[in-house]
Amino acid sequence: GQAILGLSNGGYYMALDNANSAGNSVLIRTRTNGTLDTSYNAAGSTPGIAGTGSSSYAPLGVSALLEDSAGGVVLVGTASGSSWVQRYTSAGVLDTTFASPTGIAAYAPQSASSVNGLAVQPNGQILMVGVSNAVNPIIMRLYGAAYVDQVQQAPDAYPAGTLDLTLNPPTGAFDFATTYPTVNLEDYTARRMYTYSSNNAMLFVFDNESNTILMRLNKDFTLDTTFGEGEFESGYVLIPD
């Protein structure tokens, strides 16, 4: 797999599979002219490329990457039938405060058999969308920073990189087809998602062999019925292929 993210300065991040001697993914940052940005992972064996020369490789199957509010980079993908997520600092170093101590969080196939898109919310939480083993689109939410449960008086009870089980107890993930039956998302794949910084609303892209569906949710995960006004008024738009 591979994923590319354009930057405001004209450079870009690129994650590539099978790009090193270990056969794993690497994360590259370039300047505007396409050359390696050697200020990124400057102390690494190959400045400009994160992950080389150490154990901090991203697993295979990278599918999406996104910059967070701190300038770090979050990557998601699928390997060996499980979804994974990893975060690098703005300097190009694996962030081992995330999914400590390895810096790589993996989630069993019952959560998601593949992950195709992600978004980082303003509060740092990470949303991932993909496909469940039931072949229906699914969403999961992770803590981007350690969460202190004040009710239980349990500091760091939920370290960064763990599933936010409050999204849909007790699993921390929910099936779109079951949660939004009026949209009829059975046999669709969740491809991409985007968040609106102004109100935390979310836009999702699903497709199958015949159609593409755009669906928008409010920040509380209810359907935004102002989306698809007029003919639809249902929170989604169906686009025939």
Coordinates of N, CA and C in Angstrom, one line a residue:
G1 N 0.8 -1.2 0.0 CA 0.0 0.0 0.0 C 0.9 1.3 0.0
Q2 N 0.2 2.4 -0.2 CA 0.9 3.6 -0.1 C -0.1 4.7 0.2
A3 N 0.4 5.8 0.7 CA -0.5 7.0 1.0 C 0.4 8.2 0.9
I4 N -0.2 9.3 0.5 CA 0.5 10.6 0.2 C -0.3 11.7 0.9
L5 N 0.4 12.6 1.5 CA -0.3 13.8 2.1 C 0.5 15.1 1.7
G6 N -0.2 16.0 1.1 CA 0.4 17.3 0.7 C 0.5 18.2 1.9
L7 N 1.5 19.0 2.0 CA 1.7 19.9 3.0 C 1.5 21.4 2.6
S8 N 1.2 22.3 3.5 CA 1.0 23.7 3.2 C 2.2 24.4 2.6
N9 N 3.4 23.8 2.9 CA 4.6 24.5 2.4 C 5.0 23.9 1.0
G10 N 4.1 23.1 0.4 CA 4.4 22.5 -0.9 C 5.1 21.2 -0.9
G11 N 5.6 20.8 0.2 CA 6.2 19.4 0.3 C 5.1 18.4 0.5
Y12 N 5.6 17.2 0.8 CA 4.6 16.1 1.1 C 5.2 15.0 1.9
Y13 N 4.3 14.3 2.6 CA 4.6 13.0 3.2 C 4.2 11.9 2.3
M14 N 5.0 10.8 2.3 CA 4.6 9.7 1.5 C 5.0 8.4 2.3
A15 N 4.1 7.5 2.5 CA 4.3 6.2 3.1 C 4.3 5.1 2.0
L16 N 5.3 4.3 2.0 CA 5.4 3.2 1.0 C 5.6 1.9 1.7
D17 N 5.0 0.8 1.1 CA 5.2 -0.5 1.6 C 6.5 -1.1 0.9
N18 N 7.1 -2.1 1.6 CA 8.2 -2.9 1.0 C 9.3 -1.9 0.6
A19 N 9.6 -0.9 1.4 CA 10.5 0.1 1.0 C 11.8 0.1 1.7
N20 N 12.1 -0.9 2.5 CA 13.4 -1.0 3.1 C 13.8 -2.5 3.2
S21 N 15.0 -2.8 3.7 CA 15.5 -4.1 3.7 C 14.7 -5.1 4.5
A22 N 13.9 -4.6 5.5 CA 13.0 -5.5 6.3 C 11.7 -5.7 5.6
G23 N 11.4 -5.0 4.4 CA 10.2 -5.3 3.7 C 9.0 -4.6 4.3
N24 N 9.2 -3.6 5.2 CA 8.2 -2.9 5.8 C 8.0 -1.5 5.2
S25 N 7.0 -0.7 5.8 CA 6.7 0.6 5.2 C 7.7 1.6 5.8
V26 N 7.9 2.7 5.1 CA 8.7 3.8 5.6 C 7.9 5.1 5.3
L27 N 8.2 6.1 6.1 CA 7.6 7.4 5.9 C 8.6 8.5 5.5
I28 N 8.3 9.1 4.4 CA 9.2 10.1 3.7 C 8.6 11.5 3.8
R29 N 9.5 12.5 4.0 CA 9.0 13.9 3.9 C 9.9 14.6 2.9
T30 N 9.3 15.3 2.0 CA 10.1 16.0 0.9 C 9.9 17.5 1.1
R31 N 10.8 18.2 0.4 CA 10.7 19.7 0.2 C 9.8 20.0 -1.0
T32 N 9.6 21.3 -1.2 CA 8.7 21.7 -2.3 C 9.2 21.1 -3.7
N33 N 10.6 21.1 -3.8 CA 11.1 20.6 -5.1 C 11.2 19.1 -5.2
G34 N 10.7 18.4 -4.3 CA 10.7 16.9 -4.3 C 11.9 16.2 -3.7
T35 N 12.9 17.0 -3.3 CA 14.0 16.3 -2.7 C 13.7 16.0 -1.2
L36 N 14.5 15.1 -0.6 CA 14.2 14.7 0.8 C 14.5 15.9 1.7
D37 N 13.6 16.0 2.7 CA 13.7 17.1 3.7 C 14.6 16.5 4.8
T38 N 15.9 16.8 4.7 CA 16.8 16.1 5.6 C 16.8 16.6 7.1
S39 N 15.9 17.7 7.3 CA 15.7 18.1 8.7 C 14.7 17.1 9.4
Y40 N 14.1 16.3 8.6 CA 13.1 15.3 9.2 C 13.9 14.0 9.5
N41 N 13.7 13.5 10.7 CA 14.5 12.4 11.2 C 16.0 12.6 10.9
A42 N 16.5 13.8 11.3 CA 17.8 14.2 10.9 C 18.9 13.3 11.5
A43 N 18.6 12.7 12.7 CA 19.6 11.8 13.3 C 19.5 10.4 12.8
G44 N 18.6 10.1 11.9 CA 18.4 8.7 11.4 C 19.5 8.3 10.4
S45 N 19.5 7.1 10.0 CA 20.5 6.6 9.0 C 20.3 7.2 7.7
T46 N 19.0 7.6 7.3 CA 18.7 8.3 6.1 C 17.8 9.5 6.4
P47 N 18.4 10.6 6.7 CA 17.6 11.8 7.0 C 16.6 12.1 5.9
G48 N 15.4 12.4 6.3 CA 14.3 12.6 5.4 C 13.3 11.4 5.3
I49 N 13.8 10.3 5.9 CA 13.0 9.1 5.9 C 12.9 8.5 7.3
A50 N 11.7 8.4 7.8 CA 11.5 7.9 9.2 C 11.4 6.4 9.1
G51 N 12.0 5.7 10.1 CA 11.9 4.3 10.2 C 13.1 3.5 9.8
T52 N 13.9 4.0 9.0 CA 15.1 3.2 8.5 C 16.1 3.2 9.6
G53 N 16.8 2.0 9.7 CA 17.9 1.9 10.6 C 17.5 1.7 12.0
S54 N 16.3 1.3 12.3 CA 15.8 1.0 13.6 C 14.7 0.1 13.6
S55 N 14.1 -0.2 14.7 CA 12.9 -1.1 14.8 C 11.6 -0.4 14.6
S56 N 11.7 0.9 14.3 CA 10.4 1.7 14.3 C 9.9 1.7 12.9
Y57 N 9.7 0.6 12.3 CA 9.1 0.5 11.0 C 7.5 0.4 11.1
A58 N 6.9 1.1 10.2 CA 5.4 0.9 10.1 C 5.2 -0.5 9.6
P59 N 4.1 -1.2 10.0 CA 3.8 -2.5 9.4 C 3.4 -2.4 8.0
L60 N 3.2 -3.5 7.3 CA 2.8 -3.5 5.9 C 1.3 -3.1 5.8
G61 N 0.9 -2.7 4.7 CA -0.5 -2.4 4.4 C -1.0 -1.0 4.8
V62 N 0.0 0.0 4.7 CA -0.4 1.4 5.0 C -1.5 1.8 4.0
S63 N -2.5 2.5 4.6 CA -3.6 2.9 3.7 C -3.9 4.4 3.8
A64 N -3.5 5.1 4.9 CA -3.8 6.5 5.0 C -2.9 7.1 6.0
L65 N -2.6 8.4 5.9 CA -1.8 9.1 6.9 C -2.4 10.5 7.0
L66 N -2.2 11.2 8.1 CA -2.7 12.5 8.4 C -1.8 13.2 9.4
E67 N -1.7 14.5 9.3 CA -0.9 15.3 10.2 C -1.9 15.7 11.4
D68 N -1.4 15.6 12.6 CA -2.2 16.0 13.7 C -1.9 17.5 14.1
S69 N -2.6 18.0 15.2 CA -2.4 19.4 15.5 C -1.0 19.7 16.1
A70 N -0.3 18.7 16.5 CA 1.1 19.0 17.0 C 2.1 18.8 15.9
G71 N 1.7 18.6 14.7 CA 2.7 18.4 13.6 C 3.2 17.0 13.4
G72 N 2.7 16.1 14.3 CA 3.0 14.7 14.1 C 2.2 14.1 13.0
V73 N 2.6 12.8 12.6 CA 1.9 12.1 11.6 C 1.4 10.8 12.1
V74 N 0.1 10.6 11.8 CA -0.6 9.3 12.2 C -0.8 8.5 10.9
L75 N -0.4 7.2 11.0 CA -0.6 6.3 9.9 C -1.5 5.2 10.3
V76 N -2.3 4.7 9.4 CA -3.1 3.5 9.7 C -3.0 2.5 8.5
G77 N -3.4 1.3 8.8 CA -3.3 0.3 7.7 C -3.8 -1.1 8.2
T78 N -3.5 -2.1 7.5 CA -3.9 -3.4 7.8 C -2.8 -4.4 7.5
A79 N -2.5 -5.3 8.4 CA -1.5 -6.3 8.2 C -1.9 -7.6 8.9
S80 N -1.7 -8.7 8.2 CA -2.1 -10.0 8.8 C -3.5 -10.1 9.3
G81 N -4.4 -9.4 8.7 CA -5.8 -9.5 9.0 C -6.2 -8.6 10.2
S82 N -5.3 -7.8 10.7 CA -5.6 -6.9 11.8 C -5.3 -5.4 11.4
S83 N -6.1 -4.5 11.9 CA -5.8 -3.1 11.7 C -4.8 -2.6 12.7
W84 N -4.0 -1.6 12.3 CA -3.0 -1.0 13.1 C -2.9 0.5 12.9
V85 N -2.3 1.2 13.9 CA -2.1 2.6 13.9 C -0.8 3.0 14.5
Q86 N -0.2 4.0 14.0 CA 1.2 4.4 14.5 C 1.3 5.9 14.4
R87 N 2.1 6.5 15.2 CA 2.3 7.9 15.2 C 3.8 8.3 15.3
Y88 N 4.2 9.3 14.4 CA 5.5 9.8 14.5 C 5.4 11.3 15.0
T89 N 6.5 11.7 15.6 CA 6.5 13.1 16.1 C 6.9 14.0 14.9
S90 N 6.8 15.3 15.1 CA 7.0 16.3 14.0 C 8.5 16.2 13.5
A91 N 9.4 15.6 14.4 CA 10.8 15.5 14.1 C 11.1 14.2 13.3
G92 N 10.1 13.3 13.1 CA 10.3 12.1 12.4 C 10.7 10.9 13.2
V93 N 10.4 11.0 14.5 CA 10.8 9.9 15.4 C 9.5 9.2 15.9
L94 N 9.6 7.9 15.9 CA 8.4 7.1 16.4 C 8.0 7.6 17.8
D95 N 6.7 7.9 17.9 CA 6.2 8.4 19.2 C 5.8 7.2 20.1
T96 N 6.7 6.8 21.0 CA 6.4 5.7 21.8 C 5.5 6.0 23.0
T97 N 5.1 7.3 23.2 CA 4.1 7.6 24.2 C 2.7 7.2 23.7
F98 N 2.6 6.9 22.4 CA 1.4 6.4 21.7 C 1.6 4.9 21.7
A99 N 0.6 4.2 22.2 CA 0.6 2.7 22.2 C 2.0 2.2 22.8
S100 N 2.3 2.8 24.0 CA 3.5 2.5 24.7 C 3.6 1.0 25.0
P101 N 4.8 0.4 24.9 CA 6.1 1.0 24.6 C 6.5 0.8 23.2
T102 N 5.7 0.2 22.3 CA 6.1 -0.1 21.0 C 5.9 1.0 20.0
G103 N 4.9 1.9 20.3 CA 4.5 2.9 19.3 C 3.6 2.4 18.2
I104 N 3.2 1.2 18.2 CA 2.4 0.6 17.2 C 1.2 -0.1 17.9
A105 N 0.0 0.3 17.6 CA -1.2 -0.3 18.2 C -1.9 -1.2 17.2
A106 N -2.2 -2.4 17.6 CA -2.9 -3.3 16.7 C -4.2 -3.7 17.2
Y107 N -5.2 -3.9 16.4 CA -6.6 -4.2 16.8 C -7.0 -5.5 16.1
A108 N -7.6 -6.4 16.9 CA -8.0 -7.7 16.4 C -8.9 -7.7 15.2
P109 N -9.0 -8.7 14.4 CA -9.8 -8.7 13.2 C -11.3 -8.5 13.5
Q110 N -11.8 -8.9 14.7 CA -13.2 -8.7 15.0 C -13.5 -7.2 15.1
S111 N -12.5 -6.3 15.3 CA -12.7 -4.9 15.3 C -12.8 -4.4 13.9
A112 N -11.8 -4.7 13.1 CA -11.8 -4.2 11.7 C -10.8 -5.1 11.0
S113 N -11.3 -5.7 9.9 CA -10.4 -6.5 9.1 C -9.6 -5.7 8.1
S114 N -10.0 -4.4 7.9 CA -9.1 -3.5 7.1 C -9.5 -2.1 7.5
V115 N -8.5 -1.2 7.4 CA -8.7 0.2 7.6 C -8.3 1.0 6.4
N116 N -9.2 1.9 6.0 CA -9.0 2.7 4.8 C -8.8 4.2 4.9
G117 N -9.3 4.7 6.0 CA -9.2 6.2 6.2 C -9.2 6.5 7.7
L118 N -8.8 7.8 7.9 CA -8.7 8.3 9.3 C -8.9 9.8 9.4
A119 N -9.2 10.3 10.5 CA -9.2 11.7 10.8 C -8.8 11.9 12.2
V120 N -8.1 13.0 12.5 CA -7.7 13.4 13.8 C -8.6 14.6 14.2
Q121 N -9.4 14.4 15.3 CA -10.3 15.4 15.8 C -9.5 16.5 16.6
P122 N -10.1 17.7 16.7 CA -9.4 18.8 17.4 C -8.9 18.4 18.8
N123 N -9.6 17.5 19.5 CA -9.2 17.1 20.8 C -8.1 16.1 20.8
G124 N -7.6 15.7 19.6 CA -6.5 14.7 19.5 C -7.0 13.3 19.3
Q125 N -8.3 13.0 19.5 CA -8.7 11.6 19.3 C -8.7 11.3 17.8
I126 N -8.5 10.0 17.6 CA -8.2 9.5 16.2 C -9.4 8.6 15.8
L127 N -10.0 8.9 14.7 CA -11.1 8.1 14.1 C -10.6 7.3 12.9
M128 N -10.9 6.0 12.9 CA -10.5 5.2 11.8 C -11.7 4.5 11.2
V129 N -11.8 4.4 9.9 CA -12.9 3.8 9.2 C -12.4 2.6 8.3
G130 N -13.2 1.6 8.2 CA -12.7 0.5 7.4 C -13.9 -0.5 7.2
V131 N -13.5 -1.8 7.2 CA -14.5 -2.9 6.9 C -14.3 -3.9 8.0
S132 N -15.5 -4.4 8.6 CA -15.5 -5.4 9.6 C -15.4 -6.8 8.9
N133 N -15.2 -7.8 9.8 CA -15.3 -9.2 9.2 C -16.7 -9.5 8.7
A134 N -17.7 -8.8 9.1 CA -19.0 -9.0 8.6 C -19.2 -8.3 7.2
V135 N -18.1 -7.8 6.7 CA -18.1 -7.1 5.4 C -19.1 -5.9 5.4
N136 N -19.1 -5.2 6.5 CA -19.9 -3.9 6.6 C -18.9 -2.8 7.0
P137 N -19.2 -1.6 6.7 CA -18.3 -0.5 7.1 C -18.3 -0.3 8.6
I138 N -17.2 0.1 9.2 CA -17.1 0.2 10.6 C -16.2 1.4 11.0
I139 N -16.4 1.9 12.2 CA -15.6 3.0 12.7 C -15.2 2.7 14.1
M140 N -13.9 3.2 14.4 CA -13.4 3.1 15.7 C -12.8 4.4 16.1
R141 N -12.7 4.7 17.4 CA -12.1 5.9 17.9 C -11.1 5.6 19.0
L142 N -9.9 6.2 18.8 CA -8.8 6.0 19.8 C -8.4 7.2 20.5
Y143 N -7.9 7.0 21.7 CA -7.4 8.2 22.5 C -6.1 8.6 21.9
G144 N -6.0 9.9 21.6 CA -4.7 10.4 21.1 C -3.7 10.8 22.2
A145 N -4.3 10.9 23.4 CA -3.4 11.2 24.6 C -4.0 10.4 25.8
A146 N -3.2 10.2 26.8 CA -3.7 9.4 27.9 C -4.9 10.1 28.5
Y147 N -5.9 9.2 28.8 CA -7.2 9.8 29.4 C -7.3 9.4 30.8
V148 N -7.5 10.3 31.7 CA -7.7 10.1 33.1 C -9.2 10.0 33.5
D149 N -9.6 8.8 34.0 CA -11.0 8.6 34.3 C -11.2 9.2 35.7
Q150 N -11.7 10.4 35.8 CA -11.9 11.1 37.1 C -12.9 10.4 38.0
V151 N -13.9 9.7 37.4 CA -14.9 9.0 38.2 C -14.2 7.9 38.9
Q152 N -13.4 7.1 38.2 CA -12.8 6.0 38.9 C -11.5 6.3 39.6
Q153 N -11.0 7.6 39.5 CA -9.8 8.0 40.1 C -8.6 7.0 39.7
A154 N -8.6 6.8 38.3 CA -7.6 5.9 37.8 C -6.7 6.6 36.8
P155 N -5.6 7.3 37.2 CA -4.8 8.0 36.3 C -4.3 7.1 35.2
D156 N -4.3 7.7 33.9 CA -3.8 6.9 32.8 C -4.5 5.6 32.6
A157 N -5.7 5.5 33.0 CA -6.4 4.2 32.8 C -6.6 3.9 31.4
Y158 N -6.5 4.9 30.5 CA -6.7 4.6 29.1 C -5.5 5.3 28.4
P159 N -4.4 4.6 28.2 CA -3.2 5.2 27.5 C -3.5 5.7 26.1
A160 N -2.7 6.6 25.6 CA -2.8 7.0 24.2 C -2.7 5.8 23.3
G161 N -3.6 5.7 22.3 CA -3.6 4.6 21.3 C -4.5 3.5 21.7
T162 N -5.2 3.6 22.8 CA -6.2 2.6 23.2 C -7.6 2.9 22.6
L163 N -8.4 2.0 22.4 CA -9.8 2.2 21.9 C -10.6 3.0 22.9
D164 N -11.4 3.9 22.4 CA -12.3 4.7 23.3 C -13.6 3.9 23.3
L165 N -13.8 3.1 24.4 CA -14.9 2.2 24.5 C -16.2 2.9 24.7
T166 N -16.2 4.2 25.0 CA -17.4 5.0 25.2 C -18.1 5.3 23.9
L167 N -17.4 5.1 22.7 CA -18.0 5.3 21.4 C -19.2 4.3 21.2
N168 N -19.0 3.0 21.5 CA -20.0 2.0 21.4 C -19.7 0.9 22.4
P169 N -20.0 1.0 23.7 CA -19.6 0.0 24.7 C -20.2 -1.3 24.3
P170 N -19.6 -2.5 24.5 CA -18.2 -2.5 25.2 C -17.1 -2.6 24.2
T171 N -17.3 -2.5 22.9 CA -16.3 -2.8 21.9 C -15.5 -1.6 21.5
G172 N -16.0 -0.4 21.5 CA -15.3 0.8 21.0 C -15.4 0.9 19.5
A173 N -16.3 0.2 18.9 CA -16.4 0.2 17.4 C -17.9 0.0 17.1
F174 N -18.4 0.6 16.0 CA -19.7 0.2 15.6 C -19.8 0.1 14.1
D175 N -20.8 -0.7 13.7 CA -21.1 -1.1 12.3 C -22.0 0.0 11.8
F176 N -21.6 0.6 10.7 CA -22.5 1.7 10.1 C -23.8 1.1 9.6
A177 N -23.8 -0.1 9.0 CA -25.0 -0.6 8.5 C -26.1 -0.9 9.5
T178 N -25.6 -1.3 10.7 CA -26.6 -1.5 11.8 C -27.0 -0.2 12.5
T179 N -26.1 0.7 12.6 CA -26.4 2.0 13.3 C -27.2 2.9 12.5
Y180 N -27.1 2.9 11.2 CA -27.8 3.8 10.3 C -28.6 3.0 9.3
P181 N -29.6 2.2 9.7 CA -30.3 1.3 8.7 C -31.0 2.0 7.6
T182 N -31.3 3.3 7.8 CA -32.0 4.0 6.7 C -31.1 4.3 5.5
V183 N -29.8 4.2 5.8 CA -28.9 4.6 4.7 C -28.5 3.3 3.8
N184 N -28.8 2.1 4.3 CA -28.6 0.9 3.6 C -27.1 0.7 3.2
L185 N -26.2 0.6 4.1 CA -24.8 0.5 3.8 C -24.3 -0.9 3.8
E186 N -25.1 -1.9 3.8 CA -24.7 -3.3 3.8 C -23.9 -3.5 2.5
D187 N -22.8 -4.2 2.6 CA -21.9 -4.5 1.4 C -21.2 -3.3 0.9
Y188 N -21.2 -2.2 1.6 CA -20.4 -1.1 1.2 C -19.1 -1.1 1.9
T189 N -18.1 -0.4 1.4 CA -16.8 -0.3 2.0 C -16.6 1.2 2.4
A190 N -16.1 1.5 3.6 CA -15.8 2.8 4.0 C -14.4 3.2 3.5
R191 N -14.4 4.2 2.6 CA -13.1 4.5 1.9 C -12.4 5.7 2.5
R192 N -13.1 6.7 2.9 CA -12.4 7.9 3.4 C -13.3 8.6 4.4
M193 N -12.7 9.5 5.2 CA -13.5 10.3 6.1 C -12.8 11.6 6.3
Y194 N -13.6 12.7 6.6 CA -13.1 14.0 6.8 C -13.8 14.6 7.9
T195 N -13.1 15.5 8.7 CA -13.8 16.2 9.8 C -13.8 17.7 9.5
Y196 N -14.8 18.4 10.0 CA -14.9 19.8 9.9 C -14.4 20.5 11.2
S197 N -13.4 21.3 11.1 CA -12.8 21.9 12.3 C -13.8 22.8 13.0
S198 N -14.7 23.4 12.3 CA -15.6 24.4 12.9 C -16.6 23.8 13.8
N199 N -17.1 22.6 13.5 CA -18.1 22.0 14.4 C -18.0 20.5 14.7
N200 N -16.8 19.9 14.3 CA -16.5 18.5 14.5 C -17.4 17.5 13.8
A201 N -18.2 18.0 12.8 CA -19.0 17.1 12.0 C -18.1 16.3 11.1
M202 N -18.6 15.2 10.6 CA -17.8 14.2 9.9 C -18.4 13.8 8.6
L203 N -17.7 13.8 7.5 CA -18.1 13.3 6.2 C -17.5 12.0 5.8
F204 N -18.3 11.0 5.4 CA -17.8 9.7 5.1 C -18.0 9.4 3.6
V205 N -17.1 8.6 3.0 CA -17.3 8.2 1.6 C -17.3 6.6 1.6
F206 N -18.4 6.1 1.1 CA -18.6 4.6 1.0 C -18.8 4.3 -0.5
D207 N -18.4 3.0 -0.8 CA -18.7 2.6 -2.2 C -18.8 1.1 -2.3
N208 N -19.5 0.7 -3.4 CA -19.5 -0.8 -3.7 C -19.4 -0.8 -5.2
E209 N -19.7 -1.9 -5.9 CA -19.5 -2.1 -7.3 C -20.4 -1.2 -8.1
S210 N -21.5 -0.7 -7.5 CA -22.5 0.1 -8.3 C -22.6 1.6 -7.9
N211 N -22.3 1.9 -6.7 CA -22.6 3.3 -6.2 C -21.6 3.8 -5.2
T212 N -21.6 5.1 -5.1 CA -20.9 5.8 -4.0 C -21.8 6.5 -3.1
I213 N -21.6 6.5 -1.8 CA -22.5 7.2 -0.9 C -21.6 8.2 -0.1
L214 N -22.1 9.4 0.0 CA -21.6 10.4 0.9 C -22.5 10.6 2.1
M215 N -22.0 10.5 3.3 CA -22.9 10.6 4.5 C -22.2 11.5 5.4
R216 N -23.0 12.4 6.1 CA -22.4 13.3 7.0 C -23.1 13.1 8.4
L217 N -22.2 13.1 9.4 CA -22.7 12.9 10.8 C -22.4 14.2 11.6
N218 N -23.2 14.4 12.6 CA -22.9 15.5 13.6 C -21.9 15.0 14.5
K219 N -21.3 15.8 15.4 CA -20.3 15.4 16.3 C -20.7 14.4 17.3
D220 N -22.0 14.2 17.5 CA -22.5 13.2 18.4 C -22.8 11.9 17.6
F221 N -22.4 11.8 16.4 CA -22.6 10.6 15.5 C -24.0 10.4 15.1
T222 N -24.9 11.4 15.2 CA -26.2 11.3 14.7 C -26.2 11.8 13.2
L223 N -27.1 11.3 12.4 CA -27.1 11.8 11.0 C -27.4 13.3 10.9
D224 N -26.7 13.9 10.0 CA -26.9 15.4 9.8 C -27.9 15.5 8.6
T225 N -29.2 15.6 9.0 CA -30.2 15.6 8.0 C -30.3 16.9 7.2
T226 N -29.4 17.9 7.5 CA -29.3 19.1 6.6 C -28.5 18.7 5.4
F227 N -27.8 17.6 5.4 CA -27.0 17.2 4.3 C -27.9 16.4 3.3
G228 N -27.8 16.7 2.0 CA -28.7 16.0 1.1 C -30.1 16.7 1.1
E229 N -30.1 18.0 1.3 CA -31.4 18.7 1.3 C -32.1 18.6 0.0
G230 N -33.4 18.8 0.1 CA -34.3 18.8 -1.1 C -34.7 17.3 -1.4
E231 N -34.1 16.7 -2.3 CA -34.5 15.4 -2.8 C -34.4 14.3 -1.7
F232 N -33.3 14.4 -0.9 CA -33.0 13.4 0.0 C -33.4 13.7 1.5
E233 N -32.9 14.8 2.0 CA -33.1 15.2 3.4 C -33.0 14.0 4.4
S234 N -31.8 13.3 4.2 CA -31.6 12.0 4.9 C -30.3 11.9 5.6
G235 N -29.4 12.9 5.3 CA -28.1 12.8 5.9 C -27.1 12.1 4.9
Y236 N -27.5 11.7 3.7 CA -26.6 11.1 2.8 C -27.0 11.4 1.4
V237 N -26.1 11.2 0.4 CA -26.3 11.4 -1.0 C -25.8 10.1 -1.7
L238 N -26.6 9.6 -2.6 CA -26.3 8.4 -3.4 C -25.8 8.8 -4.7
I239 N -24.7 8.4 -5.2 CA -24.1 8.8 -6.5 C -23.9 7.5 -7.3
P240 N -24.7 7.2 -8.3 CA -24.5 6.1 -9.1 C -23.2 6.1 -9.9
D241 N -22.5 5.0 -10.0 CA -21.2 5.0 -10.7 C -21.5 4.9 -12.2

